[in-house]
Coordinates of N, CA and C in Angstrom, one line a residue:
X1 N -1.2 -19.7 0.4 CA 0.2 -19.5 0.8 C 0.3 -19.0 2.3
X2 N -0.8 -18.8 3.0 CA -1.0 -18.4 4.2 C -0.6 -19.7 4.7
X3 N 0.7 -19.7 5.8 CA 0.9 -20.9 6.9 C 0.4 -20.8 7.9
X4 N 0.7 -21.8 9.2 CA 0.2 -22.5 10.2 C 0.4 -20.6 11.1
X5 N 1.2 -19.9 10.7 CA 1.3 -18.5 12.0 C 0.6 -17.7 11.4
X6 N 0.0 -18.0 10.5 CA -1.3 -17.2 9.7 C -2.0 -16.6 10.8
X7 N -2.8 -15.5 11.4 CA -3.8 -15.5 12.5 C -5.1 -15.7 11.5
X8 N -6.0 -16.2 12.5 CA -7.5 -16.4 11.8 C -8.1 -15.2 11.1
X9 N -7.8 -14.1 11.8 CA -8.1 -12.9 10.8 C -7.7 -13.2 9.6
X10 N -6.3 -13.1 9.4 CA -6.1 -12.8 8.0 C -6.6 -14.2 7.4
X11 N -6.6 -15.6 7.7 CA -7.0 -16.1 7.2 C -8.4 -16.2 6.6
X12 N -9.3 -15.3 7.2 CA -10.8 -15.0 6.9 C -10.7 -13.6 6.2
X13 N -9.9 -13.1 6.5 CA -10.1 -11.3 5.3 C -9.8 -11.9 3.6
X14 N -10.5 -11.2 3.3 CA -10.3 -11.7 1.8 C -10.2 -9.8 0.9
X15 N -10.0 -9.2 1.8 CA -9.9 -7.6 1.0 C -8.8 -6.6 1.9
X16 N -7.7 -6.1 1.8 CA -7.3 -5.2 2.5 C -6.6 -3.9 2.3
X17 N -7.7 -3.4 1.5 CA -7.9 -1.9 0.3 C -7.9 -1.3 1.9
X18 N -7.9 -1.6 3.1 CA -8.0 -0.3 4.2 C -6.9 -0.2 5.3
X19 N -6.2 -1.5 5.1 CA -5.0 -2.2 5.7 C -4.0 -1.0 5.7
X20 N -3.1 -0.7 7.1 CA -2.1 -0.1 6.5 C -0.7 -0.9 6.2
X21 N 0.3 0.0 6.1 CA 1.2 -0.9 5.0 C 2.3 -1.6 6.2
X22 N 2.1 -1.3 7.3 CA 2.8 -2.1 8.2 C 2.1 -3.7 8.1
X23 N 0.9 -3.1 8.8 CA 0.6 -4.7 9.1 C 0.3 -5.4 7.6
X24 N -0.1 -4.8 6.2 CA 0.5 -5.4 5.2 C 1.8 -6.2 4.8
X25 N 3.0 -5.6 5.6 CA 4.1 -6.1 5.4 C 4.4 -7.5 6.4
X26 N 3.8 -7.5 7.7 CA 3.7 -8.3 8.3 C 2.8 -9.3 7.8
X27 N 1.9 -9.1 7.6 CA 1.3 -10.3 6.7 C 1.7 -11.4 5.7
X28 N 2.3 -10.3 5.1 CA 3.4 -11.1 3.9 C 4.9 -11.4 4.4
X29 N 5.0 -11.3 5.6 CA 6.0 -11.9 6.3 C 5.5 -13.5 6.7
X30 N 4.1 -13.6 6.8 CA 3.4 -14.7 7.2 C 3.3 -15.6 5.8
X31 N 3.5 -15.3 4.6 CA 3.3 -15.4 3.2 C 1.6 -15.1 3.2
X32 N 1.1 -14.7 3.3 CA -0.3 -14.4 3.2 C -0.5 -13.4 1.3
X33 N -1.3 -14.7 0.5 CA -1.1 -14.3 -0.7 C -2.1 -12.6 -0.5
X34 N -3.1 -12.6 -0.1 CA -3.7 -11.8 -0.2 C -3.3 -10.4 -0.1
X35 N -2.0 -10.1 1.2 CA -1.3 -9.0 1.5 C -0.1 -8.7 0.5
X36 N 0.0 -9.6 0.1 CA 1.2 -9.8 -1.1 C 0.8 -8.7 -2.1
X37 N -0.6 -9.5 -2.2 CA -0.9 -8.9 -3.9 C -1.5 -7.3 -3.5
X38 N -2.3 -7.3 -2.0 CA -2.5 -5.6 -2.1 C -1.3 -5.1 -2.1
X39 N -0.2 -5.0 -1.5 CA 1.6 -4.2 -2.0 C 1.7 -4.0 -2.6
X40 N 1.8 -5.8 -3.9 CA 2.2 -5.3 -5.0 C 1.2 -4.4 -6.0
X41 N -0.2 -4.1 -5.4 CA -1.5 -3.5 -6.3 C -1.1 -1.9 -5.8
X42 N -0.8 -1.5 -4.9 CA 0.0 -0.2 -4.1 C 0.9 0.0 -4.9
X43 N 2.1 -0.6 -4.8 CA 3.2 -0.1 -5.5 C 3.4 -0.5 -6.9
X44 N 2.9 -1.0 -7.7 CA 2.8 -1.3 -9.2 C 3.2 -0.3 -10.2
X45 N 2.2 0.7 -10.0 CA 2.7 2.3 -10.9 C 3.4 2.8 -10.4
X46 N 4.0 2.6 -9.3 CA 5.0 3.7 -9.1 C 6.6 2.9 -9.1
X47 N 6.5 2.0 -8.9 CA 7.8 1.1 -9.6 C 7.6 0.6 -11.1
X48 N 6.8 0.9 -12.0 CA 6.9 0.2 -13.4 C 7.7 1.8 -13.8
X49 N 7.2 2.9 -13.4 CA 6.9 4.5 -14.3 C 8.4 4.1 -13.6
X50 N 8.9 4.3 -12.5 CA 10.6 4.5 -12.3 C 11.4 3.3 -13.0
X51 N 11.4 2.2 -13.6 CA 12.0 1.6 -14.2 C 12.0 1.8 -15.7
X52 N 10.9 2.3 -16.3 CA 10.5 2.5 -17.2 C 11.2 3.6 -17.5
X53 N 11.1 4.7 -16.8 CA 11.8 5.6 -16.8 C 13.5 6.0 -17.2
X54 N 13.8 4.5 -16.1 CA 15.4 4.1 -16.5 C 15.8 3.7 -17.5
X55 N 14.7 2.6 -17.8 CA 15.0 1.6 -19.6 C 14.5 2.0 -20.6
X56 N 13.2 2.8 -20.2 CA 12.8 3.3 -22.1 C 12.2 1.6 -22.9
X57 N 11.8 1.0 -21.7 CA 11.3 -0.3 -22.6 C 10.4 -1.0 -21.8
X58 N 8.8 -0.9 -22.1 CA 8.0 -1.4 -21.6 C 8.2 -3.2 -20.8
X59 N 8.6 -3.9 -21.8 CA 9.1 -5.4 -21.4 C 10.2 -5.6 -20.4
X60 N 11.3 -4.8 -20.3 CA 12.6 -4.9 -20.0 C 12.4 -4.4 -18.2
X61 N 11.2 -3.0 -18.6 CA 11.1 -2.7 -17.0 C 10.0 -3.5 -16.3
X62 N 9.2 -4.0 -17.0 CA 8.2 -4.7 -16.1 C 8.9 -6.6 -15.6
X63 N 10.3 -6.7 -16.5 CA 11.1 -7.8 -15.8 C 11.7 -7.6 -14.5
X64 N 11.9 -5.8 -14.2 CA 13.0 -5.4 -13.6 C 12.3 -5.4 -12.3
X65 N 10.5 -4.9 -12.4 CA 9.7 -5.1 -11.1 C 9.3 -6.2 -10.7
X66 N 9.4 -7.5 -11.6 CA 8.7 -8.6 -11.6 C 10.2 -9.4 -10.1
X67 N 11.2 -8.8 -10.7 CA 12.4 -9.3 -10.2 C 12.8 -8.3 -8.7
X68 N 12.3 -7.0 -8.8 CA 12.4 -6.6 -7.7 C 11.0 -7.1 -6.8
X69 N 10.1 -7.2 -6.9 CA 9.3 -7.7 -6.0 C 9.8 -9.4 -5.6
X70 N 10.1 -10.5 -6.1 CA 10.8 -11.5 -6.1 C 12.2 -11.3 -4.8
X71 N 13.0 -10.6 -5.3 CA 14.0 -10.1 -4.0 C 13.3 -9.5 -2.6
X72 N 12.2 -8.4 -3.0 CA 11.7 -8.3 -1.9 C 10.8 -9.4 -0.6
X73 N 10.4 -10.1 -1.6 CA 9.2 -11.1 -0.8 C 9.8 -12.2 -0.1
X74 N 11.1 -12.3 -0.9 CA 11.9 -13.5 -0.2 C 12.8 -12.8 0.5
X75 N 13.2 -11.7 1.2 CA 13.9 -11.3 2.1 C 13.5 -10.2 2.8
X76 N 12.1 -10.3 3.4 CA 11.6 -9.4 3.9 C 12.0 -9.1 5.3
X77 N 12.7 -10.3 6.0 CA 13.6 -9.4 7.3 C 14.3 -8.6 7.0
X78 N 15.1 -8.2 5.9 CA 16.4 -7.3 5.8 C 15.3 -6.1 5.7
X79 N 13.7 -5.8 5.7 CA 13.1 -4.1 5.8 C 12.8 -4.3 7.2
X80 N 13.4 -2.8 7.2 CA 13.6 -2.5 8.9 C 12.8 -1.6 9.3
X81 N 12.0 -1.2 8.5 CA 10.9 0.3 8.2 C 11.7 1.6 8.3
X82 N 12.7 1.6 8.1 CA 13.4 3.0 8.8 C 12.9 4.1 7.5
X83 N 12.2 3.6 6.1 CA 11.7 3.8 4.9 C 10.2 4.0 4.8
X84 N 9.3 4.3 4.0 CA 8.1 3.0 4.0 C 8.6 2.1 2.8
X85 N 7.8 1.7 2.6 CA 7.9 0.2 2.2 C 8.0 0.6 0.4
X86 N 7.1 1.5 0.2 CA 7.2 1.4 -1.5 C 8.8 2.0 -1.5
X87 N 9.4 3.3 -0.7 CA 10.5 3.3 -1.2 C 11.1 2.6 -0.9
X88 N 11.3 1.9 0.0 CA 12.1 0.3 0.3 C 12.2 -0.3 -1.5
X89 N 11.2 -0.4 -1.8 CA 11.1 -1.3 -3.1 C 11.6 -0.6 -4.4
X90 N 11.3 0.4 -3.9 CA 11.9 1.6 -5.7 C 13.5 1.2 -5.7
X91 N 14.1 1.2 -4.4 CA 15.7 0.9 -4.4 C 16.0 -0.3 -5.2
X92 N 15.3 -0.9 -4.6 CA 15.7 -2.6 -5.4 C 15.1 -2.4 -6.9
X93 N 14.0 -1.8 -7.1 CA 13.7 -1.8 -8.7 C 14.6 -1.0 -9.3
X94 N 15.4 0.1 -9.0 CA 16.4 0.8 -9.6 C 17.5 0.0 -9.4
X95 N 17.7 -0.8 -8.6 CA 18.6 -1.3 -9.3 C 18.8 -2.8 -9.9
X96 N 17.7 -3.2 -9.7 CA 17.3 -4.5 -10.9 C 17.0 -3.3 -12.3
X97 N 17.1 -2.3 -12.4 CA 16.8 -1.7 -13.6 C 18.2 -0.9 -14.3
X98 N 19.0 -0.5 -13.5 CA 20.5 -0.5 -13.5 C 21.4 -1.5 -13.8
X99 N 20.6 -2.5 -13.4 CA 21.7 -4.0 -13.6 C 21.4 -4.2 -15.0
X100 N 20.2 -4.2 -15.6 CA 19.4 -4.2 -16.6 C 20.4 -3.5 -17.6
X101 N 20.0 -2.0 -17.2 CA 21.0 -1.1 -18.5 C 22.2 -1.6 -18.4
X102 N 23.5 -2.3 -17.5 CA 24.6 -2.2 -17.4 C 24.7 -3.1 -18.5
X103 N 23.5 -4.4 -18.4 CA 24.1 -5.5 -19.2 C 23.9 -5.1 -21.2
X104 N 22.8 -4.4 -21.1 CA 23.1 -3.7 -22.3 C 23.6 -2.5 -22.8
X105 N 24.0 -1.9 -21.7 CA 25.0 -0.6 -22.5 C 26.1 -0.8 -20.8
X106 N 27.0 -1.6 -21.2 CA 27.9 -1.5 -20.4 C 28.8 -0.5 -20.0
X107 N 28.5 0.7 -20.2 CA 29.4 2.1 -19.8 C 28.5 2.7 -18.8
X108 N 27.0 2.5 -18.4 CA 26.6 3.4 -17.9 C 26.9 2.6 -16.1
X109 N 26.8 3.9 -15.3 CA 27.2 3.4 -13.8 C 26.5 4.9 -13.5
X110 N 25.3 3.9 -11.6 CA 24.9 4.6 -11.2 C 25.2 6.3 -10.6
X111 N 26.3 5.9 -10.3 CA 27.3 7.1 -9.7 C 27.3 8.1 -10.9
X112 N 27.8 8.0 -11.7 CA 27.8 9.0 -13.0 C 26.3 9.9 -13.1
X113 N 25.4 8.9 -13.0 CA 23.8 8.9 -13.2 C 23.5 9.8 -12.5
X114 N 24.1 9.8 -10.8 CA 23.8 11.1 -9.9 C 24.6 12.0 -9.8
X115 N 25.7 12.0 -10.7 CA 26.7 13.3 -10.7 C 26.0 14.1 -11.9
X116 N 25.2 13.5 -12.5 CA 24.8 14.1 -14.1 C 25.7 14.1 -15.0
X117 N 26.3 13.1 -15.0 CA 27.5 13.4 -16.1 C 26.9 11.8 -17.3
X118 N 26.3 11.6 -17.3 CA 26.1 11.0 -18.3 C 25.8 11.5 -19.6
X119 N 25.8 11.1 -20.9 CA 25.9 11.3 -22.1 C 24.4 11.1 -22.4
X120 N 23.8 12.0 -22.8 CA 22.4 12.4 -23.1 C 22.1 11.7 -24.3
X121 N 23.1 11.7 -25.3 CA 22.6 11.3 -26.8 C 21.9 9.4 -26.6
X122 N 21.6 8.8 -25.7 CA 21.9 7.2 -25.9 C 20.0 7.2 -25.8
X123 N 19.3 8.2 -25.6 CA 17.6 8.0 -25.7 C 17.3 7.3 -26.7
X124 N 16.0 7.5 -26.4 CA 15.2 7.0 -27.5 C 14.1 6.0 -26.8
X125 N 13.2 5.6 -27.4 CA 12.0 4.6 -27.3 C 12.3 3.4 -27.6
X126 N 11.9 1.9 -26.7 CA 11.8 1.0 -27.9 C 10.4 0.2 -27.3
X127 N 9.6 1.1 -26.7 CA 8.0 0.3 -26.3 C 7.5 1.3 -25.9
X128 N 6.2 1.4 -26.1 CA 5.2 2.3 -25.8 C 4.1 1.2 -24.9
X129 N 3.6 2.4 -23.8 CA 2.8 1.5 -22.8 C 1.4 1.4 -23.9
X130 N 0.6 0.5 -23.9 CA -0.7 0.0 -24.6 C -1.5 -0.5 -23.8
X131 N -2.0 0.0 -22.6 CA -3.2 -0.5 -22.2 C -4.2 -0.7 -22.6
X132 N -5.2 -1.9 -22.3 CA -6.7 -1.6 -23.1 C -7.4 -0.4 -23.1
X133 N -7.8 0.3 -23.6 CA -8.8 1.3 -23.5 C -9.8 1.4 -22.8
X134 N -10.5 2.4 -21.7 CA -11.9 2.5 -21.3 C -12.6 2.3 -22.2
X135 N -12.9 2.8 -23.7 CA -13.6 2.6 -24.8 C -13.3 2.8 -25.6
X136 N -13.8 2.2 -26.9 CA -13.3 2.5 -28.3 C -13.2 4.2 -28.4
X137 N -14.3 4.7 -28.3 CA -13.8 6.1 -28.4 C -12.9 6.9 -28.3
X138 N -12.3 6.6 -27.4 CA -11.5 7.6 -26.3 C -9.6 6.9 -26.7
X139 N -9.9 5.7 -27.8 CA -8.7 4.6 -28.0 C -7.2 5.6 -28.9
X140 N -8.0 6.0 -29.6 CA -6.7 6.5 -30.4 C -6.3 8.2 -29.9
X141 N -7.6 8.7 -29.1 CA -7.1 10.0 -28.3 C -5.7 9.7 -27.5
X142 N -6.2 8.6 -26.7 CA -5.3 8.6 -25.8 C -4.0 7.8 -25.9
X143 N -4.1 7.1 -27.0 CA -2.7 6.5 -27.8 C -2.0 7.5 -28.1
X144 N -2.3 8.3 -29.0 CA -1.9 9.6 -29.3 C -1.1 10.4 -28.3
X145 N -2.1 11.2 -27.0 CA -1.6 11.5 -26.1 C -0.5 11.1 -25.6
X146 N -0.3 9.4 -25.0 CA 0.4 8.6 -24.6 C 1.8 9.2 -25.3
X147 N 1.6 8.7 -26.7 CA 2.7 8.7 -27.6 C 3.7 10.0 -27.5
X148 N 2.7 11.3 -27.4 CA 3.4 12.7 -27.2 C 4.3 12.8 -26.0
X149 N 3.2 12.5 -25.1 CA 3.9 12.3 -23.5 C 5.7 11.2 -23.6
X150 N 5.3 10.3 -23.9 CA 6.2 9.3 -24.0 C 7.7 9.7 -24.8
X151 N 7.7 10.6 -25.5 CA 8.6 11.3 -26.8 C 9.1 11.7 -25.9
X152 N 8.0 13.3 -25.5 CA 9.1 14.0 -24.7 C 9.8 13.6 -23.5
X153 N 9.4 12.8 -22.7 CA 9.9 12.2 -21.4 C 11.2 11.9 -21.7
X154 N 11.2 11.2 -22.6 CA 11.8 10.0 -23.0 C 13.4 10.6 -24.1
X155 N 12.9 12.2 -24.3 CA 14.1 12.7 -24.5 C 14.4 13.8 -23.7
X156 N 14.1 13.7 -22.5 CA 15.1 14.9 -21.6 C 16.5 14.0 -21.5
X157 N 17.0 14.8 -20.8 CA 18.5 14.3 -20.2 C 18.2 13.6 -19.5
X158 N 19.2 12.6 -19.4 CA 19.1 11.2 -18.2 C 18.7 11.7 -16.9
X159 N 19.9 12.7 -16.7 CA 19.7 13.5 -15.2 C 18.2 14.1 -14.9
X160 N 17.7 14.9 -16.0 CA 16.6 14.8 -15.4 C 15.0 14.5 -15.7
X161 N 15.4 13.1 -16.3 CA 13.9 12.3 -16.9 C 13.6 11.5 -15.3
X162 N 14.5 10.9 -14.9 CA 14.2 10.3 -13.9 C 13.3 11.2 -12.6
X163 N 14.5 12.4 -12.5 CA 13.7 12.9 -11.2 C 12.5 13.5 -11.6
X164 N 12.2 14.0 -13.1 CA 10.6 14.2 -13.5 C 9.8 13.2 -13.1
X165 N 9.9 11.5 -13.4 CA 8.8 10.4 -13.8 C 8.9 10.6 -11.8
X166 N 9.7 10.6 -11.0 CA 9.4 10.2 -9.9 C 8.7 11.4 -9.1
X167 N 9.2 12.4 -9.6 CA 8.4 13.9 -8.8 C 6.8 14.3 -9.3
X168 N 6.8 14.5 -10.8 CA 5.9 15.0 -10.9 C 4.7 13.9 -11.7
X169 N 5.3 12.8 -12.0 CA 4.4 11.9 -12.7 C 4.2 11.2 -11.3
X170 N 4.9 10.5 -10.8 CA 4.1 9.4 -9.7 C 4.1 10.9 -8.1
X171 N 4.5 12.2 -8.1 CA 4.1 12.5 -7.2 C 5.0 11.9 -6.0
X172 N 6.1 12.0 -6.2 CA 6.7 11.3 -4.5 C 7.1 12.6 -3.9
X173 N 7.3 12.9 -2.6 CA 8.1 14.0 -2.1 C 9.1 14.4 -2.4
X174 N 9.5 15.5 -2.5 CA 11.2 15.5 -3.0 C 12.3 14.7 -2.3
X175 N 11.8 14.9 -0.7 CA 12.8 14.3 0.2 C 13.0 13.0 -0.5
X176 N 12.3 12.5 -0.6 CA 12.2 11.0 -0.8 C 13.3 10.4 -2.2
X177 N 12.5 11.3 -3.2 CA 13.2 11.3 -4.9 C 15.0 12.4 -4.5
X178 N 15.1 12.8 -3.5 CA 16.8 12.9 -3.3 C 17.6 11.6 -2.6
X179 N 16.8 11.4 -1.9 CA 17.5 9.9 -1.0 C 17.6 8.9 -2.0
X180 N 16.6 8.6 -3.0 CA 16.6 7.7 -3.8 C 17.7 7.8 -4.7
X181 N 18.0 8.9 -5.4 CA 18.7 9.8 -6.6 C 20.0 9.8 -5.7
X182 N 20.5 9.8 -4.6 CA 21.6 10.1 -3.9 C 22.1 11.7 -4.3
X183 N 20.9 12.8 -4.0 CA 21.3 14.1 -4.4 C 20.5 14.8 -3.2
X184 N 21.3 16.1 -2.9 CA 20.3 16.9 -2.4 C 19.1 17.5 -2.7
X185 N 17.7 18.0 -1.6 CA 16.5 18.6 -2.5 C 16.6 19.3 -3.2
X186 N 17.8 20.5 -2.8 CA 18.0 21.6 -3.6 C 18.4 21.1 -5.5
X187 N 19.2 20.0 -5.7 CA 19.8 19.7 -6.5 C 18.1 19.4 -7.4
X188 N 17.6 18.1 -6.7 CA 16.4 17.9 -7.4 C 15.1 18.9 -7.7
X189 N 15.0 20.1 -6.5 CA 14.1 21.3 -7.9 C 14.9 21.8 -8.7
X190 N 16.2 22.0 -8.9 CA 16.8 22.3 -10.0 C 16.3 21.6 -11.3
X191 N 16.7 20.2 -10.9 CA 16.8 19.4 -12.2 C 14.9 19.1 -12.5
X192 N 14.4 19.4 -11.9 CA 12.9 19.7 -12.0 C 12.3 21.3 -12.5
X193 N 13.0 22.1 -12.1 CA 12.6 23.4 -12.9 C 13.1 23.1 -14.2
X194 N 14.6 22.5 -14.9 CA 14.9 22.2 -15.9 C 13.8 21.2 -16.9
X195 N 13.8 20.0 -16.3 CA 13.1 19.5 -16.8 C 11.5 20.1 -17.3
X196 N 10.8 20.4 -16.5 CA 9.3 21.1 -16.7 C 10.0 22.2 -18.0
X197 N 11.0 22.8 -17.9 CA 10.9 23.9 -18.9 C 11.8 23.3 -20.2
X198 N 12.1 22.3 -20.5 CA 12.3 21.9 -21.7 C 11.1 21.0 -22.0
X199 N 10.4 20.0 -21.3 CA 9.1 19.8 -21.7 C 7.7 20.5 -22.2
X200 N 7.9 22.0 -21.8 CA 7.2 23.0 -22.1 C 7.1 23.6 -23.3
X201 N 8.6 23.2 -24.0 CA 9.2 23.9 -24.7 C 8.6 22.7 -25.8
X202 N 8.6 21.4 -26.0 CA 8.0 20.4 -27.1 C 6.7 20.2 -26.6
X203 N 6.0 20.4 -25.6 CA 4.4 20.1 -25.7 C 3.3 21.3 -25.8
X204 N 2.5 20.9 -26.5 CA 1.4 22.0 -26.5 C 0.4 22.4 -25.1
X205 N 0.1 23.1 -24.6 CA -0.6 23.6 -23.6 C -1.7 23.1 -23.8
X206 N -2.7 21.9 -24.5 CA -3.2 21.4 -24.6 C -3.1 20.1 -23.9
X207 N -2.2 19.6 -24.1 CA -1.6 18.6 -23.2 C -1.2 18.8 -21.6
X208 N -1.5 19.6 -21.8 CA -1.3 19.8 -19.5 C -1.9 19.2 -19.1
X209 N -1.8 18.8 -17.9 CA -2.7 18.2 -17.2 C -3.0 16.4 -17.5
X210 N -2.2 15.6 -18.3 CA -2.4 14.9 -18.6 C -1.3 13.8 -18.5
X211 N -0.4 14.4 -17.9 CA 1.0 13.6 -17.4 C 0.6 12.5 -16.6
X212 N -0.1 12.2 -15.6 CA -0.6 11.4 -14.8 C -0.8 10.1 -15.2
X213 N -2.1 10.4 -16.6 CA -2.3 9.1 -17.3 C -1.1 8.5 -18.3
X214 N 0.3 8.6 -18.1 CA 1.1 7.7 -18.7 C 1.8 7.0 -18.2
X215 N 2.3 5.9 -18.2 CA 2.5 4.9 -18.0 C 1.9 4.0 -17.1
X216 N 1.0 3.8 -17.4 CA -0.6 3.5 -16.5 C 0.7 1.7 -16.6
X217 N 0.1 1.2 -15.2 CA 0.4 -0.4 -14.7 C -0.7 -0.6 -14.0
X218 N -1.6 -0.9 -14.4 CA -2.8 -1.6 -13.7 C -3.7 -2.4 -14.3
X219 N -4.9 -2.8 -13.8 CA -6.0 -3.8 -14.3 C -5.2 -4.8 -14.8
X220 N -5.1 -5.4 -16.3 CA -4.7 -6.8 -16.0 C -3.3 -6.9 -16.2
X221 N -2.4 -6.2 -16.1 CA -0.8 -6.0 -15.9 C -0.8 -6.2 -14.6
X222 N -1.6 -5.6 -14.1 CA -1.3 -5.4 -12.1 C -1.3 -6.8 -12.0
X223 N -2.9 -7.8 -12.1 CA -3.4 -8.9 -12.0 C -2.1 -9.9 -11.9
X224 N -2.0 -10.1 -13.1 CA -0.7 -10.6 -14.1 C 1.0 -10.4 -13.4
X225 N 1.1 -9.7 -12.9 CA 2.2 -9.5 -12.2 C 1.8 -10.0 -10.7
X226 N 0.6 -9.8 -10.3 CA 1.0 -10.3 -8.9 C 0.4 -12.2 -8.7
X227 N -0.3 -12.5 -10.0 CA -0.1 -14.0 -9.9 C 1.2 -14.2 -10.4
X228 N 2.0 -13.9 -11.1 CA 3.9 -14.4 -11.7 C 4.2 -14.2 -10.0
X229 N 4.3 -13.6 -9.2 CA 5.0 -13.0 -8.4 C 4.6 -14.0 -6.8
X230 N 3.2 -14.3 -6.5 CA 2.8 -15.7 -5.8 C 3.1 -17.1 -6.1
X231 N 3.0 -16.9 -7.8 CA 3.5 -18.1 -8.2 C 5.2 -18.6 -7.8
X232 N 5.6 -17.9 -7.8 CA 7.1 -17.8 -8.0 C 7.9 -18.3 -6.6
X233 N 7.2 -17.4 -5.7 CA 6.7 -17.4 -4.0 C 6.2 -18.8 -3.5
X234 N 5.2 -19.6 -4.2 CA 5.0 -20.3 -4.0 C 5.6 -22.1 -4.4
X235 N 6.1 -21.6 -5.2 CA 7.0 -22.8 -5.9 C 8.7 -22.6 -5.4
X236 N 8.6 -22.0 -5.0 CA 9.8 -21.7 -4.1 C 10.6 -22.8 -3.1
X237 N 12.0 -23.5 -3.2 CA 12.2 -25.3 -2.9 C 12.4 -24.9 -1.1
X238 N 11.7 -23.2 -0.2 CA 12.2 -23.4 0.9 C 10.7 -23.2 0.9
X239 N 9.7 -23.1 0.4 CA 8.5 -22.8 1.0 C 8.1 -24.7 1.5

């Protein structure tokens, strides 16, 4: 997918695990499959865990990143860097994942979402993440775990499940998880002291330290989404 303004570098690099994410993005302004897929191998977990977050449904959020990366790749002039780039992309997956909820629970609107006024009772699960296992051993530990993890997340308050999966499971700055949320920081350690202390409240102290490993998007999900996502790119009636 690399064209004629390809430079001979990128046409000969075949790895860019060291690349930063500028000239990343410029690459894939060149369509260069290779910079494509390191992005989307960068930002994969941290746009599945925020969609996931919003839908409560394994299938429904990994449509919502398949479709925010698709918007992004094909309109890469409208990023102006004034962002980086994965949050550039969380915007669009939240709201390919808001457009998502609207069409099945048509009452919910983002605005409400950051006033905190939404109606808490509408949780619940309808997919659990199932990666392959490192090994049989370790298979039903960590299903298990998964499953515990997944419960409680998945019944905090709307208001503050989201700013948990973005703060303390993927680790974003707060600055960042208030600009996204359309709230102030102060607002989001609130809703972050809240949340930690009702999750504290349903998990065992056994379980600490183990937030990290849930909602794993990698190995062949990653793979898998970033051939759908070249493919897509490349079948494309302006390429």
């Amino acid at each position: 997918m690399v064209n004629d303004m390809g430079s001979e570098k990128a046409l000969l690099r075949t790895s860019y695990r060291g690349t930063s994410e500028a000239e990343l993005v410029s690459l894939a302004r060149e369509r260069n499959d290779a910079a494509v897929r390191e992005l989307i191998r960068r930002c994969n977990q941290q746009l599945f865990r925020v969609a996931r977050g919003i839908l409560h449904n394994d299938s429904e959020a990994e449509d919502a990143v398949q479709s925010a990366y698709m918007a992004a790749f094909t309109k890469l002039e409208t990023f102006r860097g004034d962002a980086a780039f994965s949050t550039w992309l969380t915007r669009i997956v939240m709201n390919e994942a808001y457009n998502c909820l609207r069409r099945r629970r048509p009452v919910v609107d983002i605005t409400e979402y950051r006033e905190g006024m939404l109606n808490t009772d509408e949780g619940g699960m309808s997919g659990t993440m199932t990666p392959t296992p490192k090994n049989p051993e370790s298979e039903f530990a960590c299903a298990e775990l998964r499953a515990i993890l997944e419960a409680a997340i998945d019944a905090l308050p709307e208001r503050f499940r989201l700013t948990y999966v973005m703060r303390d499971v993927q680790e974003m700055p707060t600055r960042d998880v208030a600009n996204l949320l359309g709230i102030n920081t102060v607002t989001v350690k609130t809703r972050l002291f809240r949340a930690r202390r009702l999750l504290r409240s349903e998990l065992n102290k056994t379980v600490k330290g183990g937030f990290s490993s849930i909602f794993p998007f990698d190995g062949a999900r990653c793979t898998g989404m970033a051939d759908r996502v070249i493919l897509s790119l490349t079948t494309r009636p302006d390429n």
